[in-house]
Coordinates of C-alpha atoms in Angstrom, one line a residue:
M217 CA -34.7 -6.4 66.3
K218 CA -34.1 -3.2 64.4
L219 CA -34.1 -1.2 67.7
C220 CA -31.4 -3.6 69.1
I221 CA -29.2 -3.2 66.0
L222 CA -29.6 0.6 66.2
L223 CA -28.7 0.6 69.9
S224 CA -25.6 -1.6 69.1
I225 CA -24.4 0.8 66.4
L226 CA -24.9 3.8 68.7
A227 CA -22.9 2.0 71.5
V228 CA -20.0 1.5 69.1
V229 CA -20.1 5.1 68.0
V230 CA -20.1 6.3 71.6
A231 CA -17.2 4.0 72.5
I232 CA -15.2 5.4 69.6
N233 CA -16.0 9.0 70.3
E234 CA -15.5 8.8 74.1
L235 CA -12.1 7.2 74.6
P236 CA -10.7 7.7 78.0
L237 CA -8.4 10.7 78.2
A238 CA -4.8 9.7 78.8
K239 CA -3.4 10.6 82.3
E240 CA 0.1 11.5 83.3
C241 CA 2.3 8.4 83.1
D242 CA 2.9 6.4 86.3
E243 CA 6.3 4.8 85.9
N244 CA 5.5 2.3 88.7
A245 CA 2.5 1.0 86.9
C246 CA 3.8 1.3 83.3
K247 CA 6.4 -1.4 82.9
L248 CA 8.1 -3.1 80.0
P249 CA 7.5 -5.2 77.9
N250 CA 3.8 -4.1 77.5
C251 CA 4.0 -0.5 78.6
R252 CA 6.5 2.4 78.5
C253 CA 6.2 6.1 79.4
S254 CA 7.4 8.7 76.9
L255 CA 10.9 9.2 78.3
T256 CA 14.5 9.9 77.2
S257 CA 15.9 7.5 79.8
I258 CA 17.4 4.4 78.4
P259 CA 15.4 1.2 79.1
G260 CA 17.0 -1.1 81.7
G261 CA 19.0 1.8 83.2
L262 CA 21.9 1.3 80.8
E263 CA 24.6 3.9 80.6
P264 CA 24.8 5.6 77.1
R265 CA 28.3 4.1 76.6
N266 CA 26.9 0.6 77.1
T267 CA 23.9 1.1 74.8
P268 CA 24.0 -0.1 71.2
Q269 CA 23.1 2.5 68.6
F270 CA 19.9 1.7 66.6
V271 CA 19.5 3.1 63.1
S272 CA 16.1 2.6 61.4
V273 CA 16.3 2.7 57.6
T274 CA 12.9 3.3 56.1
F275 CA 11.3 4.0 52.7
D276 CA 7.8 5.4 52.0
D277 CA 5.2 5.0 49.2
G278 CA 4.8 2.6 46.3
V279 CA 7.1 -0.3 45.4
N280 CA 7.5 -0.7 41.6
I281 CA 9.7 -1.7 38.7
I282 CA 11.6 1.7 38.9
N283 CA 12.6 1.9 42.5
I284 CA 13.1 -1.8 43.0
E285 CA 16.3 -1.5 41.0
T286 CA 17.7 1.0 43.6
Y287 CA 16.6 -1.2 46.5
R288 CA 18.3 -4.2 45.0
E289 CA 21.5 -2.3 44.4
I290 CA 21.8 -0.6 47.8
L291 CA 20.2 -3.2 50.1
Y292 CA 20.6 -6.7 48.8
G293 CA 23.5 -8.5 50.3
R294 CA 24.4 -5.6 52.7
R295 CA 25.4 -6.6 56.2
N296 CA 25.8 -4.9 59.6
S297 CA 29.2 -4.8 61.3
N298 CA 28.2 -7.9 63.4
G299 CA 27.7 -9.9 60.2
C300 CA 23.9 -9.9 60.4
P301 CA 21.9 -8.9 57.3
A302 CA 21.1 -5.1 57.2
G303 CA 17.4 -4.5 57.4
A304 CA 15.0 -1.8 56.3
T305 CA 11.3 -1.1 56.6
F306 CA 9.1 -0.2 53.6
Y307 CA 6.0 1.8 54.4
V308 CA 4.0 0.9 51.3
S309 CA 1.0 2.8 49.9
H310 CA -1.3 1.1 47.4
E311 CA -0.9 3.4 44.4
H312 CA 1.9 2.5 41.9
T313 CA 2.7 -0.7 43.9
S314 CA 3.6 -4.0 42.4
Y315 CA 2.7 -6.7 45.0
P316 CA 5.0 -9.4 43.6
L317 CA 7.9 -6.9 44.2
V318 CA 6.6 -6.3 47.7
N319 CA 6.7 -10.0 48.2
E320 CA 10.2 -10.1 46.9
L321 CA 11.3 -7.5 49.6
Y322 CA 9.5 -9.5 52.3
N323 CA 11.2 -12.7 51.3
R324 CA 14.5 -10.9 51.4
G325 CA 13.9 -10.3 55.1
F326 CA 12.8 -6.7 54.9
E327 CA 9.8 -5.5 57.0
I328 CA 6.7 -4.4 55.1
A329 CA 4.5 -1.9 56.8
L330 CA 1.5 0.3 55.9
H331 CA 1.3 3.8 54.4
S332 CA -2.4 3.9 53.5
M333 CA -4.6 2.8 50.6
T334 CA -5.1 6.2 49.0
H335 CA -2.3 8.6 50.1
Q336 CA -4.7 11.2 49.0
T337 CA -4.5 15.0 49.1
P338 CA -5.2 17.5 50.5
Q339 CA -3.3 16.9 53.7
T340 CA -6.3 18.1 55.7
Y341 CA -8.1 14.9 54.8
W342 CA -5.7 13.1 57.2
A343 CA -6.0 15.8 59.9
Q344 CA -9.8 15.4 59.9
A345 CA -10.0 11.7 59.3
S346 CA -12.6 9.7 61.2
Y347 CA -12.3 6.2 62.7
D348 CA -14.1 4.8 59.6
D349 CA -11.7 6.7 57.3
M350 CA -8.7 5.2 59.0
M351 CA -10.2 1.7 59.1
K352 CA -10.6 1.9 55.3
E353 CA -7.0 3.3 54.9
F354 CA -5.2 0.9 57.2
G355 CA -7.5 -1.9 58.4
D356 CA -8.5 -2.7 54.9
Q357 CA -4.9 -2.2 53.6
R358 CA -3.6 -4.7 56.0
T359 CA -5.9 -7.3 54.6
Q360 CA -5.1 -6.3 51.1
M361 CA -1.4 -6.3 51.6
S362 CA -1.5 -9.7 53.2
H363 CA -3.5 -11.1 50.3
F364 CA -1.7 -9.7 47.3
G365 CA 1.7 -9.5 48.9
L366 CA 1.5 -13.1 50.2
I367 CA 2.5 -11.9 53.6
P368 CA 1.1 -13.4 56.9
I369 CA -1.2 -10.8 58.3
N370 CA 0.5 -10.9 61.7
Q371 CA 3.7 -9.9 60.1
L372 CA 2.2 -6.5 59.1
R373 CA 2.7 -4.6 62.3
G374 CA 3.5 -0.9 61.5
V375 CA 2.0 2.3 60.2
R376 CA 3.3 5.6 58.8
L377 CA 0.7 8.3 58.1
P378 CA 0.9 10.1 54.8
F379 CA 2.7 13.5 55.0
L380 CA 3.4 12.6 58.7
Q381 CA 0.0 14.2 59.3
M382 CA -1.4 13.1 62.6
T383 CA -5.1 12.1 62.9
G384 CA -5.7 12.6 66.6
N385 CA -6.9 9.4 68.1
S386 CA -8.5 7.9 65.0
S387 CA -5.6 6.0 63.4
F388 CA -4.3 4.7 66.8
Q389 CA -7.7 3.4 67.8
V390 CA -7.9 1.5 64.4
M391 CA -4.4 0.1 65.0
S392 CA -5.5 -1.2 68.4
D393 CA -8.7 -2.7 67.0
V394 CA -7.1 -4.6 64.1
G395 CA -3.9 -5.7 65.7
L396 CA -1.3 -3.3 64.4
V397 CA 1.5 -2.7 66.9
Y398 CA 3.3 0.6 66.2
D399 CA 3.2 3.9 64.5
S400 CA 6.2 5.8 63.1
S401 CA 4.7 9.1 62.0
W402 CA 5.4 11.4 64.8
P403 CA 8.5 13.6 64.5
S404 CA 10.1 15.4 67.5
V405 CA 12.1 18.6 67.4
R406 CA 12.2 19.1 71.2
Y407 CA 13.6 15.6 72.0
V408 CA 16.7 15.3 69.8
N409 CA 19.7 15.0 72.1
P410 CA 18.8 12.8 73.9
G411 CA 15.8 11.5 71.9
L412 CA 12.7 9.7 73.1
W413 CA 12.7 5.9 73.2
P414 CA 9.7 4.0 71.8
Y415 CA 6.7 4.3 74.2
T416 CA 3.1 3.3 74.4
L417 CA -0.1 5.3 74.5
D418 CA -1.3 3.8 77.8
Y419 CA -0.6 7.2 79.3
A420 CA -0.3 10.8 78.0
S421 CA 2.6 11.5 75.7
T422 CA 5.1 14.2 76.6
Q423 CA 6.3 14.4 73.0
D424 CA 6.0 17.8 71.2
C425 CA 3.1 17.9 68.7
N426 CA 4.4 19.5 65.5
V427 CA 1.7 18.3 63.0
P428 CA -1.5 18.3 65.1
P429 CA -3.9 16.8 66.0
C430 CA -1.9 14.4 68.1
P431 CA -3.5 11.6 70.2
T432 CA -5.0 12.5 73.6
A433 CA -6.7 9.2 74.6
S434 CA -5.4 6.3 76.5
I435 CA -5.0 3.5 73.9
P436 CA -3.1 0.7 75.8
G437 CA -0.4 -1.3 74.0
T438 CA -0.2 0.9 71.0
W439 CA 3.5 1.8 70.4
I440 CA 5.0 5.1 69.2
L441 CA 8.4 4.9 67.4
P442 CA 9.3 8.6 67.6
M443 CA 11.0 10.2 64.6
T444 CA 14.0 12.1 65.9
S445 CA 14.4 15.2 63.7
W446 CA 17.7 16.1 62.0
L447 CA 19.0 19.6 61.7
D448 CA 20.2 20.6 58.3
L449 CA 23.2 22.9 57.8
N450 CA 21.0 26.0 58.3
G451 CA 19.7 24.6 61.6
V452 CA 16.2 23.7 60.1
A453 CA 14.6 20.6 61.6
C454 CA 13.7 17.9 59.2
A455 CA 12.1 14.5 59.9
M456 CA 12.9 12.9 56.6
V457 CA 16.1 13.1 54.4
D458 CA 14.1 14.6 51.5
M459 CA 12.9 17.4 53.8
C460 CA 16.4 18.6 54.6
F461 CA 16.8 21.3 52.1
H462 CA 20.2 22.6 53.2
M463 CA 22.3 19.4 53.3
Y464 CA 25.3 20.7 51.4
E465 CA 27.5 23.7 51.6
G466 CA 28.3 25.8 48.5

């Protein structure tokens, strides 16, 4: 019996460590809605002039009694030009978070996503993170967020890694195993105009890897929402607003 258990554990370890290497994307085999190559072409063959502009508004880290006042002021009651409520995604980390306030945001129609249990330093922790590390950070956080935030677990779909530090294949394998759908941690400097559209990791990504290690394995059905970098007034690329140091003249 002990030998059988040991062999089972070894089989799991081998499966984790020997993921199939992703191959060049085959556009004939990789079709929406379940698969998409990493491309700048607009899905459905639409012309740019006929394509709606999508703007994703996101906030990272803890939700608490201090920043909720800002969220209430700038987001509550705001609508898009078509009259629909304006949305936002909150990538929430555990530290300094009030779960009743997370529930308030969720019940207001905003998306709640995951930003890790610990958000710990140094940044190298994330670059070197193992499958087990990422399961504790995101698999366990999904369960915790659902329980304390009173959010159905299937409504917790997204991940953003702390410091936008990629973990190679680890975080994406965990996402696939626990039912998370997409990651929005991967900035691109090369693909800005035009930018990459969301794509899956069924095949090898063509996206530039600015904060390695980036994923190399084929992990079917796991979506990447690329972060299109801005250029500040000095031409320096920045993936987040608070990373754009030269935003004003004078």
